[in-house]
N, CA and C of each residue as an Amber inpcrd file, in Angstrom:
protein
   660
  49.8470000  45.2930000  28.9770000  49.5990000  44.2170000  28.3200000
  48.0610000  44.4930000  27.7860000  47.8200000  43.7560000  26.7310000
  46.4490000  43.8290000  26.1840000  45.5210000  43.0970000  26.9500000
  44.2480000  43.5090000  27.2820000  43.3840000  42.9280000  27.8980000
  42.0050000  42.4490000  27.0360000  41.4100000  41.3670000  27.3130000
  40.1850000  40.9930000  26.5210000  39.1810000  40.4080000  27.2900000
  38.2190000  39.9600000  26.6390000  37.1550000  39.0220000  27.3130000
  36.9650000  37.8170000  26.4840000  36.8000000  36.7950000  27.2240000
  36.4990000  35.5770000  26.9420000  35.5130000  34.8960000  27.7120000
  34.6340000  34.2610000  27.0600000  33.3680000  34.1100000  27.9560000
  33.1280000  32.5800000  28.0380000  32.5330000  31.7310000  27.1290000
  31.9750000  30.4980000  27.2700000  32.7840000  29.5400000  27.5170000
  33.9940000  29.3900000  26.6230000  34.7220000  28.0170000  26.7050000
  35.2910000  27.8850000  27.9980000  35.2620000  28.6300000  28.9560000
  36.0520000  28.4920000  30.3280000  35.4150000  27.3760000  30.8460000
  34.0020000  27.2490000  30.7680000  33.3180000  26.1750000  31.4440000
  32.7290000  25.1610000  30.5000000  33.0410000  25.1180000  29.1330000
  32.6130000  24.0320000  28.2890000  33.5370000  23.0460000  28.1210000
  33.1610000  21.7310000  28.2780000  33.9670000  20.6880000  28.0260000
  34.5330000  20.4750000  26.4900000  33.6220000  21.0940000  25.6200000
  33.9320000  20.9710000  24.2710000  34.3300000  22.3310000  24.0060000
  35.2390000  22.5470000  23.0340000  35.4780000  23.9410000  22.7350000
  34.7320000  24.3160000  21.3510000  34.0280000  25.4710000  21.1490000
  33.3150000  25.7920000  20.1110000  34.3110000  26.3740000  19.1510000
  34.4020000  25.8780000  17.8610000  35.1300000  26.2010000  16.9530000
  34.8350000  27.5050000  16.4580000  33.5530000  28.3570000  16.5750000
  33.4540000  29.6370000  16.2030000  32.4140000  30.0910000  17.1220000
  32.1510000  31.5870000  17.0240000  31.3340000  32.1710000  17.8040000
  30.0000000  31.7710000  17.7560000  29.2110000  31.6430000  18.7750000
  27.8840000  31.2020000  18.6290000  26.8870000  31.9800000  17.8770000
  26.1900000  31.3350000  17.0360000  25.1590000  32.0580000  16.2340000
  23.9470000  32.4740000  16.9470000  23.3780000  31.7150000  17.7750000
  22.3880000  31.9060000  18.6960000  22.9150000  31.8100000  20.0680000
  23.1850000  32.8460000  20.9180000  23.7490000  32.7140000  22.2020000
  22.7440000  32.8270000  23.0550000  22.9810000  32.1630000  24.3160000
  21.9740000  32.1670000  25.5670000  22.9320000  32.6200000  26.5730000
  22.5780000  33.3820000  27.7220000  23.3330000  33.6650000  28.6840000
  22.8360000  32.8250000  29.9870000  23.9910000  32.5480000  30.8260000
  23.5630000  31.9660000  32.1290000  24.4620000  32.7520000  33.2900000
  23.6760000  33.0600000  34.3230000  24.1860000  33.8970000  35.3620000
  24.0250000  32.9650000  36.4460000  25.1870000  32.9410000  37.1000000
  24.9710000  32.1740000  38.5610000  26.1300000  32.8640000  39.4950000
  25.6270000  33.1530000  40.7310000  26.5960000  33.5860000  41.6300000
  27.2940000  35.0000000  41.1180000  26.5010000  35.7070000  40.3360000
  27.1620000  36.9010000  39.8810000  27.8770000  36.7750000  38.7060000
  28.2110000  35.7650000  38.2050000  29.0520000  35.2560000  36.9800000
  28.2680000  35.0680000  35.6940000  28.6930000  35.6960000  34.5930000
  27.9740000  35.6630000  33.3580000  28.5140000  34.7120000  32.2710000
  27.7860000  33.7300000  31.7450000  28.5910000  32.8960000  30.6480000
  27.6200000  32.7660000  29.5500000  28.2190000  32.6540000  28.4370000
  27.3990000  32.3300000  27.0190000  27.4660000  30.8140000  26.6910000
  26.2800000  30.4170000  26.3600000  26.3930000  29.0480000  25.6540000
  25.6630000  29.1440000  24.3970000  25.9650000  28.3040000  23.3220000
  25.1650000  28.3260000  22.0380000  23.9750000  27.3940000  22.1210000
  22.8010000  27.8160000  21.3110000  21.9010000  27.1570000  21.3680000
  22.1050000  25.8070000  20.5340000  23.0670000  25.8500000  19.6620000
  23.4650000  24.8280000  18.7460000  24.3370000  23.8510000  19.4260000
  24.9300000  24.3150000  20.4850000  25.9460000  23.4400000  21.1890000
  25.2640000  22.4310000  22.0700000  25.3610000  21.2240000  21.8760000
  24.6480000  20.1890000  22.6980000  25.3770000  19.7520000  23.6530000
  26.6340000  20.1190000  24.0620000  27.4130000  19.4780000  25.0580000
  27.9950000  20.6400000  25.9860000  27.1570000  21.5490000  26.3460000
  27.6430000  22.5790000  27.2680000  27.4160000  22.1140000  28.6050000
  28.2500000  21.4230000  29.0720000  28.1780000  20.6750000  30.3730000
  28.6960000  21.8770000  31.5170000  27.7780000  22.9940000  31.8460000
  28.2560000  24.0870000  32.6210000  28.1940000  23.6530000  33.8920000
  27.1850000  22.6340000  34.4300000  27.2110000  22.1870000  35.7970000
  27.5230000  21.0560000  36.0800000  28.2470000  20.3790000  35.3000000
  28.7810000  18.8770000  35.3920000  29.2300000  18.4790000  36.6280000
  29.0290000  17.5110000  37.1990000  29.7710000  17.0790000  38.5290000
  28.9620000  17.7230000  39.6820000  28.2070000  18.6100000  39.5120000
  27.4940000  19.4090000  40.6590000  27.1540000  18.1770000  41.7950000
  27.4370000  18.3860000  43.0830000  26.8890000  17.4350000  43.8580000
  26.0110000  18.1940000  45.0900000  24.7340000  17.7670000  45.2110000
  23.9170000  18.3590000  46.1740000  23.3660000  17.3090000  47.0850000
  22.6940000  17.7200000  48.1570000  22.3380000  16.9100000  49.2570000
  20.7830000  16.7350000  48.7390000  20.2410000  15.3470000  49.0570000
  18.8660000  14.9950000  48.8810000  18.0600000  15.9040000  49.7560000
  16.7490000  16.3040000  49.2890000  15.9580000  17.3180000  50.2180000
  16.2430000  18.7570000  50.1810000  17.4000000  19.0540000  49.3370000
  17.5220000  20.4420000  48.9840000  17.0630000  21.1180000  47.8390000
  16.9350000  22.3210000  47.8830000  16.4170000  23.0690000  46.6980000
  17.7330000  24.0790000  46.1740000  17.6300000  24.6970000  44.9440000
  18.5880000  25.5600000  44.4490000  18.0110000  26.1930000  43.3440000
  18.7610000  26.9090000  42.7250000  18.3560000  27.8080000  41.4930000
  19.5360000  28.2670000  40.7290000  19.3310000  28.4480000  39.5460000
  20.3530000  29.0690000  38.5710000  19.3130000  30.0590000  37.7890000
  20.2350000  31.2010000  36.9340000  19.5700000  32.2220000  36.3600000
  19.8450000  32.2410000  35.0450000  19.0050000  32.0390000  34.1070000
  19.1810000  32.3930000  32.5240000  18.8590000  33.6240000  32.4040000
  19.8630000  34.4910000  31.5670000  19.7880000  35.8500000  31.3760000
  19.6440000  35.9840000  29.9750000  19.1660000  37.2710000  29.7480000
  18.9250000  37.6950000  28.1270000  20.4010000  38.0920000  27.4530000
  20.7800000  37.5450000  26.5200000  22.0040000  37.9250000  25.8020000
  21.8770000  38.8270000  24.7760000  22.9510000  39.4140000  24.4860000
  23.0660000  40.4290000  23.2520000  22.0750000  39.8240000  21.8580000
  22.2030000  38.8740000  21.6520000  21.6210000  37.9290000  20.4990000
  20.2400000  37.7870000  20.6850000  19.6280000  37.9920000  21.9600000
  18.0800000  37.8890000  22.1690000  17.7880000  36.6990000  22.7520000
  16.8430000  36.6640000  24.0360000  16.4970000  35.5620000  24.7780000
  15.0570000  35.3370000  24.3740000  14.6500000  34.0980000  23.8520000
  13.2430000  33.7490000  23.6330000  12.9060000  32.9910000  24.8780000
  11.6180000  33.2850000  25.5130000  10.9970000  32.9200000  26.7950000
  10.4660000  31.5000000  26.6450000  10.7330000  30.7950000  25.4650000
   9.9910000  29.5130000  25.1480000  10.8350000  28.3060000  25.3530000
  12.0220000  28.5460000  26.2110000  12.8790000  27.3550000  26.5390000
  12.0410000  26.6360000  27.4390000  12.4070000  25.3610000  27.4650000
  11.7940000  24.3630000  28.4600000  12.8620000  23.4880000  29.1900000
  12.6630000  22.9070000  30.1480000  13.7580000  22.0760000  30.9970000
  13.2760000  20.8400000  31.3370000  14.1730000  19.8950000  31.2790000
  13.6440000  18.4200000  31.8500000  14.8900000  17.9450000  32.5240000
  14.7240000  16.5630000  33.1370000  15.7900000  16.0540000  33.9720000
  15.6810000  14.5110000  33.3730000  16.8220000  13.8680000  33.5330000
  16.5960000  12.4120000  32.9090000  15.9790000  11.4110000  33.9930000
  16.0610000  11.9160000  35.2730000  15.3440000  11.1880000  36.3080000
  14.6410000  11.8610000  37.2160000  13.4220000  11.8790000  37.2210000
  12.6060000  12.7810000  37.9020000  12.3720000  12.3220000  39.4830000
  12.7830000  11.0520000  39.5280000  12.9120000  10.5420000  40.9930000
  14.0300000  11.1280000  41.6900000  15.2790000  11.6610000  40.9380000
  16.3100000  12.0500000  41.7660000  16.3930000  13.4240000  41.7430000
  15.8570000  14.3360000  40.5620000  15.8550000  15.6450000  40.5170000
  14.8120000  16.0770000  39.5290000  14.0720000  17.2980000  40.0610000
  13.0930000  17.8470000  39.4160000  13.3580000  19.3080000  39.0900000
  13.0230000  20.0200000  38.0100000  13.3470000  21.4520000  37.7930000
  12.4390000  21.9080000  36.8930000  12.2300000  23.2600000  37.0470000
  11.3560000  24.1400000  36.4020000  11.9210000  25.5180000  36.0210000
  11.3480000  26.1610000  34.9490000  11.8590000  27.4840000  34.6390000
  10.8590000  28.3880000  35.0500000  11.1550000  29.5010000  35.8740000
  10.3680000  30.5270000  36.3450000  10.4630000  31.7410000  35.4770000
   9.6040000  32.3860000  34.8280000   9.6420000  33.7420000  34.1440000
   9.7410000  34.6140000  35.0870000  10.5990000  35.6040000  34.8380000
  10.8110000  36.9370000  35.6200000  10.3080000  38.0940000  34.8920000
   9.7430000  39.1630000  35.2070000   9.3570000  40.2680000  34.5500000
  10.5460000  41.0630000  34.2510000  11.6400000  40.9310000  34.8610000
  12.8160000  41.8240000  34.5600000  13.5680000  41.0780000  33.3810000
  13.0140000  40.0280000  32.9110000  13.8120000  39.4300000  31.7390000
  14.5780000  38.2870000  32.1230000  14.7400000  37.8280000  33.3780000
  15.5190000  36.7000000  33.7580000  14.6860000  35.5110000  33.6930000
  15.1400000  34.5040000  33.4710000  14.4560000  33.1730000  33.7920000
  15.2240000  32.4030000  34.7920000  14.5120000  31.9010000  35.7630000
  15.1960000  31.2060000  36.8850000  14.8660000  29.5140000  36.7090000
  16.0080000  28.9220000  36.8000000  15.8010000  27.3360000  36.8250000
  15.7810000  27.0480000  38.1660000  14.7340000  26.5150000  38.8460000
  14.6360000  26.0320000  40.1050000  14.5320000  24.5780000  40.1170000
  15.5380000  23.9550000  41.0360000  15.5410000  22.5380000  41.1060000
  15.2550000  21.8600000  42.6030000  14.7880000  20.7600000  42.4660000
  14.6990000  20.1120000  43.8900000  15.2030000  18.8910000  43.7710000
  16.3370000  18.5360000  44.7320000  16.9810000  17.1780000  44.7250000
  16.1220000  16.2570000  45.6430000  15.7220000  15.2890000  45.0550000
  14.7320000  14.4860000  45.8300000  15.3560000  13.1870000  46.5480000
  16.0260000  12.3120000  45.6740000  16.5110000  11.0790000  46.4890000
  17.8800000  11.1140000  45.8480000  18.8060000  10.0940000  46.4870000
  20.1810000   9.7770000  46.1320000  20.0660000   9.3010000  44.5220000
  21.0350000   9.5740000  43.7850000  21.1590000   9.1960000  42.3510000
  21.9850000  10.2490000  41.6840000  21.5920000  10.1060000  40.3940000
  22.2810000  11.1910000  39.4240000  21.2620000  11.3340000  38.3270000
  21.2510000  12.4750000  37.8770000  20.3500000  12.9250000  36.6820000
  21.0490000  14.0860000  36.0560000  20.7000000  13.9330000  34.5730000
  21.2530000  15.1510000  33.9710000  20.2870000  16.3680000  33.6870000
  20.4250000  17.6290000  33.8140000  19.5290000  18.7720000  33.6570000
  19.7090000  19.2850000  32.2260000  18.6410000  19.2410000  31.4830000
  18.7420000  19.6670000  30.0430000  17.7150000  20.7900000  29.7270000
  18.2400000  21.6990000  29.1160000  17.4020000  22.9850000  28.6400000
  17.3240000  22.8410000  27.1890000  16.0230000  22.8260000  26.8310000
  15.5560000  22.6020000  25.4360000  15.1720000  24.2320000  24.9310000
  16.1600000  24.6370000  23.9860000  15.9540000  26.0860000  23.6310000
  14.8720000  26.0350000  22.3050000  14.4210000  27.2610000  21.9410000
  13.3410000  27.4580000  20.9470000  13.8360000  26.6970000  19.3580000
  15.0600000  26.6220000  19.2230000  15.6030000  26.0220000  17.9660000
  15.5230000  24.3440000  17.9150000  15.0510000  23.9190000  19.2470000
  14.9460000  22.5070000  19.1710000  16.0700000  21.7790000  19.8780000
  17.3450000  22.5170000  19.9630000  18.5490000  21.9760000  20.4530000
  18.4850000  21.7870000  21.9500000  19.0700000  20.5170000  22.3800000
  19.0440000  20.2630000  23.7970000  20.4170000  20.4900000  24.2710000
  20.2220000  21.6260000  25.2930000  21.5520000  22.1050000  25.9620000
  21.6710000  21.2340000  27.2450000  22.7770000  20.4560000  27.0690000
  22.8950000  19.5840000  28.5130000  23.6840000  20.4350000  29.5020000
  23.2470000  20.6470000  30.7150000  23.7910000  21.2800000  31.6500000
  24.7490000  20.6080000  32.5470000  24.6600000  19.3030000  32.1590000
  25.6930000  18.4330000  33.0190000  24.8160000  17.4760000  33.9980000
  25.5430000  16.6600000  34.6030000  25.1430000  15.5210000  35.4470000
  25.0970000  16.1460000  36.9270000  23.9520000  16.2300000  37.6400000
  23.7230000  16.5050000  39.0000000  23.9480000  15.1370000  39.8420000
  24.6600000  15.0170000  40.8210000  24.8130000  13.9880000  41.6980000
  24.0940000  14.3520000  43.0590000  23.0050000  13.4180000  43.4140000
  22.2820000  13.8900000  44.6090000  22.6690000  12.7850000  45.5900000
  23.1020000  13.2850000  46.9010000  23.7500000  12.4360000  47.9200000
  23.0340000  12.3880000  49.1140000  22.7990000  11.2580000  49.7470000
  22.2720000  11.0620000  51.0170000  23.3400000  11.2370000  52.1000000
  23.0310000  11.8030000  53.2160000  23.9450000  12.1050000  54.2810000
  24.2690000  10.8200000  54.9070000  25.5270000  10.5460000  55.4390000
  25.7900000   9.4160000  56.2140000  25.1380000   9.8080000  57.6130000
  25.5540000   8.9510000  58.5960000  24.8270000   8.9590000  59.8200000
  25.7270000  10.2970000  60.6680000  26.9230000  10.5550000  60.2490000
  27.7130000  11.6420000  60.7550000  27.2690000  12.8880000  60.1270000
  26.5620000  13.0410000  59.1440000  25.8790000  14.1720000  58.2630000
  26.7640000  14.6550000  57.2810000  28.0150000  13.7890000  56.9810000
  28.9210000  14.1680000  55.8820000  28.5690000  13.2520000  54.7500000
  29.2740000  13.5200000  53.4270000  28.9230000  12.8970000  52.4050000
  30.4500000  12.3510000  51.7720000  30.3030000  11.2810000  50.9960000
  31.5560000  10.9330000  50.2070000  31.7240000  11.9070000  48.9280000
  32.7690000  12.4820000  48.8310000  33.1330000  13.2890000  47.6300000
  33.6950000  14.5590000  48.1750000  33.8610000  15.5520000  47.1680000
  34.4710000  16.7340000  47.3770000  35.9830000  16.7230000  47.2190000
  36.7580000  17.6920000  47.8050000  38.0250000  18.0160000  47.6550000
  38.6610000  16.9090000  48.3990000  39.7840000  16.4690000  47.6410000
  40.5850000  15.3460000  48.2770000  42.0910000  15.5630000  47.9050000
  42.9240000  15.6030000  48.9090000  44.6500000  15.7740000  48.8450000
  45.2900000  14.2500000  48.8770000  45.9270000  14.4120000  47.6760000
  46.8830000  13.1950000  47.5890000  48.2960000  13.4660000  46.9960000
  49.1940000  13.2110000  47.8210000  50.3850000  13.3660000  47.6010000
  50.6320000  15.0720000  47.4370000  50.3030000  15.6140000  47.9970000
  50.2010000  17.2010000  47.9820000  49.7080000  17.6750000  46.7210000
  48.7210000  16.9780000  46.1160000  48.1050000  17.6370000  44.9640000
  46.6950000  17.5040000  45.2600000  45.7220000  18.2450000  44.6210000
  44.3970000  18.3390000  44.9910000  43.5250000  17.8010000  43.7750000
  42.6440000  16.8000000  44.1350000  41.5950000  16.5630000  43.2690000
  40.2110000  16.6800000  43.5680000  39.2160000  16.4030000  42.9890000
  37.9110000  16.7160000  43.2190000  36.9160000  15.5860000  42.8850000
  36.4180000  14.7750000  43.9850000  35.6740000  13.6930000  43.8440000
  34.3190000  13.7110000  43.4830000  33.8800000  13.2960000  42.4910000
  32.3610000  13.5870000  42.1360000  31.4490000  12.5220000  42.8670000
  30.2400000  12.9360000  43.0760000  29.1650000  11.9550000  43.6180000
  29.2140000  10.5650000  43.3180000  29.7390000  10.2230000  42.0490000
  29.5730000   8.7090000  41.6170000  30.9550000   7.9990000  42.0160000
  31.9440000   8.8530000  42.7060000  32.9410000   8.3590000  42.9740000
  34.1430000   8.4450000  42.0850000  33.9790000   8.8840000  40.9970000
  35.0020000   9.2330000  40.0600000  35.6970000  10.6540000  40.3760000
  36.8600000  11.0920000  39.6650000  37.3720000  12.3600000  39.9100000
  37.1520000  13.1550000  38.6000000  36.8950000  14.4060000  38.8980000
  36.7660000  15.3860000  37.9410000  38.2880000  15.6290000  37.1850000
  37.9220000  15.4090000  35.9030000  38.9570000  15.5700000  34.8890000
  38.8540000  16.2900000  33.6700000  39.8450000  17.0860000  33.1450000
  39.7050000  17.8240000  31.9910000  38.4320000  18.6750000  32.1080000
  38.2770000  19.3550000  33.0360000  37.1000000  20.1710000  33.4080000
  37.3530000  21.2940000  34.5190000  36.5290000  22.2710000  34.3550000
  36.4990000  23.3910000  35.2810000  35.3230000  23.1440000  36.4470000
  35.8620000  23.6060000  37.4400000  35.0510000  23.5700000  38.8540000
  34.8840000  24.9930000  39.3770000  33.6400000  25.4150000  39.6410000
  33.4220000  26.5960000  40.2740000  33.1020000  26.2850000  41.6460000
  33.7200000  26.7420000  42.5980000  33.4670000  26.4490000  44.0590000
  33.6360000  27.7890000  44.8700000  32.5970000  28.0440000  45.4890000
  32.4570000  29.0870000  46.2600000  33.1260000  30.5410000  45.5540000
  32.7040000  30.7440000  44.4620000  32.8130000  31.8450000  43.5720000
  34.2670000  31.7990000  42.8270000  35.0870000  30.6630000  43.2580000
  36.3740000  30.6970000  42.3440000  36.2880000  29.4840000  41.3840000
  37.2550000  29.5480000  40.5000000  37.1410000  28.4770000  39.5120000
  38.5260000  27.8320000  39.5780000  38.4760000  26.6280000  39.0800000
  39.6820000  25.6630000  39.4030000  39.5840000  24.7610000  38.0210000
  40.7780000  24.3600000  37.6110000  40.7300000  23.4650000  36.4420000
  41.6070000  22.1510000  36.8760000  40.8900000  21.0200000  36.5030000
  41.8280000  19.5640000  36.5740000  42.0900000  19.0090000  35.2530000
  43.1890000  18.7260000  35.2100000  43.6240000  18.1110000  33.9960000
  43.3240000  16.7420000  33.8320000  43.6660000  15.9500000  32.6960000
  43.3660000  14.5860000  32.3970000  43.5760000  13.7160000  33.5010000
  44.5980000  13.8700000  34.2650000  44.8340000  12.8210000  35.3700000
  43.9480000  13.2610000  36.6300000  43.1200000  14.3410000  36.6040000
  42.2040000  14.7460000  37.6420000  43.0530000  15.5560000  38.6210000
  44.1400000  15.9780000  38.4200000  44.9290000  16.7380000  39.3820000
  44.7680000  18.5310000  39.1940000  44.4760000  18.9990000  40.1890000
  44.0250000  20.5540000  39.9720000  45.3460000  21.2810000  39.5570000
  45.2180000  22.1580000  38.6950000  46.2510000  23.0760000  37.9150000
  46.6260000  24.0800000  39.0540000  48.0510000  24.4140000  38.9240000
  48.5540000  25.6070000  39.9070000  49.5140000  26.0580000  39.1660000
  49.6840000  27.5090000  39.3430000  50.9030000  28.1930000  38.6420000
  51.1380000  27.7470000  37.2980000  50.1210000  27.9750000  36.3860000
  50.1850000  27.5710000  35.0510000  49.2130000  28.1840000  34.2790000
  49.5550000  28.4850000  32.8360000  48.6640000  29.0390000  31.8790000
  47.8180000  27.9400000  31.3730000  46.3480000  28.5760000  31.2400000
  45.4820000  27.5120000  30.8840000  44.9260000  28.1550000  29.5760000
  44.7510000  27.2790000  28.4790000  44.1950000  27.9490000  27.1690000
  42.7440000  27.7410000  27.0700000  42.0180000  28.8950000  26.7740000
  40.6460000  28.8610000  26.5940000  40.2700000  29.2510000  25.1760000
  39.1990000  29.8920000  25.0040000  38.4750000  30.4180000  23.5500000
  39.1990000  31.4150000  23.4460000  39.9310000  31.8750000  22.4870000
  40.7130000  32.9050000  22.0320000  41.4320000  33.7960000  23.1350000
  41.6270000  32.9570000  24.2300000  42.3070000  33.6380000  25.2880000
  42.9730000  32.6620000  26.2030000  43.5710000  33.1930000  27.2620000
  44.4670000  32.2170000  28.0530000  43.8340000  32.7360000  29.5180000
  44.1330000  31.7950000  30.3810000  43.6660000  32.0280000  32.0620000
  44.8870000  31.4280000  32.8490000  45.0460000  31.9750000  34.0830000
  46.1800000  31.5230000  34.6850000  45.8360000  30.9400000  36.1970000
  46.1290000  29.8450000  36.5220000  45.7690000  29.2800000  37.7040000
  46.8360000  29.5330000  38.8500000  46.5250000  30.1030000  39.9170000
  47.5110000  30.6700000  40.7630000  47.9770000  29.5150000  41.7740000
  48.6510000  30.1480000  42.6830000  49.3280000  29.0240000  43.4750000
  48.4400000  28.2600000  44.4030000  47.1980000  28.9230000  44.6320000
  46.0480000  27.9210000  45.2310000  45.1580000  27.2980000  44.2630000
  45.5480000  27.2850000  43.0480000  44.6940000  26.6850000  41.8780000
  43.5020000  27.7130000  41.6180000  43.2090000  28.6820000  42.1120000
  42.2300000  29.3810000  41.8520000  42.4430000  30.1710000  40.5400000
  41.6300000  30.3570000  39.4450000  41.8860000  31.3670000  38.4450000
  42.0180000  32.8210000  38.8310000  43.0720000  33.2630000  38.6000000
  43.4540000  34.7460000  38.9980000  42.5450000  35.7260000  37.8190000
  42.2970000  36.7750000  38.5580000  41.3990000  37.6510000  37.8220000
  42.0240000  39.2160000  38.4030000  41.8680000  40.0520000  37.5100000
  42.0940000  41.4670000  37.8950000  43.5580000  41.7350000  38.3720000
  44.3770000  41.1590000  37.8350000  45.7470000  41.0210000  38.4760000
  46.8290000  40.8400000  37.3750000  48.1200000  40.9050000  37.8170000
  49.2330000  40.6710000  36.9360000  49.8970000  39.3090000  37.0810000
  49.7870000  38.4870000  36.1000000  50.6140000  37.1540000  36.3960000
  52.0250000  37.4630000  36.8410000  52.5740000  36.3320000  37.3080000
  54.1150000  36.3480000  37.6370000  54.8750000  36.7560000  36.6090000
  54.5700000  36.1630000  35.3850000  55.3480000  36.5690000  33.9470000
  54.7110000  37.8120000  33.3830000  54.1960000  38.8140000  34.1360000
  53.8210000  40.0400000  33.4930000  52.5520000  40.4000000  32.7040000
  51.8150000  39.4110000  32.5480000  50.6450000  39.5470000  31.7660000
  49.2570000  40.2130000  32.6020000  48.5780000  41.1350000  32.0970000
  47.5330000  41.5230000  32.7360000  46.1890000  40.9930000  32.3770000
  45.3540000  40.2600000  33.4470000  44.2350000  39.6110000  33.3040000
  43.0110000  40.5790000  33.5950000  41.9180000  40.3670000  32.9720000
  40.8910000  41.3230000  32.9790000  39.9250000  40.6080000  34.1140000
  38.6390000  41.3200000  34.1840000  37.9120000  40.9780000  35.4620000
  37.2770000  39.6460000  35.4720000  37.3850000  38.9730000  34.0260000
  36.9230000  37.6190000  33.8320000  38.2130000  36.5770000  33.9310000
  39.2570000  37.0650000  34.0110000  40.3530000  36.2310000  34.2660000
  41.1810000  35.8290000  33.1040000  40.6500000  36.6650000  31.9700000
  41.3490000  36.2770000  30.6390000  42.1930000  37.3730000  30.0880000
  43.2420000  36.6260000  29.2800000  44.2410000  37.3510000  28.5800000
  44.1080000  37.0300000  27.2300000  43.8260000  38.1180000  26.4040000
  43.3240000  37.9050000  25.0760000  44.5830000  37.6480000  24.1070000
  44.7440000  36.5480000  23.2710000  45.7810000  36.4150000  22.4270000
  45.4190000  36.3160000  21.0760000  45.6360000  37.3230000  20.2590000
  45.1880000  37.2700000  18.9190000  45.5850000  35.9560000  17.9830000
  46.6170000  35.4640000  18.5880000  47.2080000  34.3100000  17.6510000
  46.1330000  33.0540000  17.8500000  45.3290000  33.0560000  18.9220000
  44.3190000  32.0050000  18.9520000  43.0760000  31.8550000  18.1360000
  42.9320000  33.1990000  17.5740000  41.8940000  33.4220000  16.7830000
  42.2170000  32.9770000  15.3490000  43.4520000  32.8770000  15.0630000
  43.8340000  32.5680000  13.5760000  43.2910000  31.1510000  13.1040000
């Protein structure tokens, strides 16, 4: 079976109608994704829940179309979340963030063209007395959902958890044993809900290392 590559749309909530004109790469946990500098709704980290008082980082990498080091970053509520871009001599720009207080804030990268690339809403949680937080994976009637920090459930969106990707439909239920349409390609959610990679699907289609099966018909 024919293999192919499919990058950005896997984690975009809005499908881009054509290939990005000015593409910027994002690398996190060894995974690489492209976003368009003209796409103002690339919610790559939407629904991310972190604990107050913790720090984290993401890495912006240079893509084939060229990375310009003049990007800036801001958050919509600095009392909840602060962030900065740290330049790296190897050409990698690291986003470092600090979760300050409980609440929610959007993390926004402004690229040189002036387009604001919304990385999504971060939910900062305080621990309860037992050290746990409300949210995360919830099982209902033998189906899995993912509760965000604001109490709502993730829907029509992808989730990356511990290096694996999961998709949740409009009803908030995690997809299992089914094909999922991406950008010029298809993905397959396995029996545990995780997107399958480097394997053959039950119906005989070969998936590449990104989990994609390229379908020329989708590019028409």
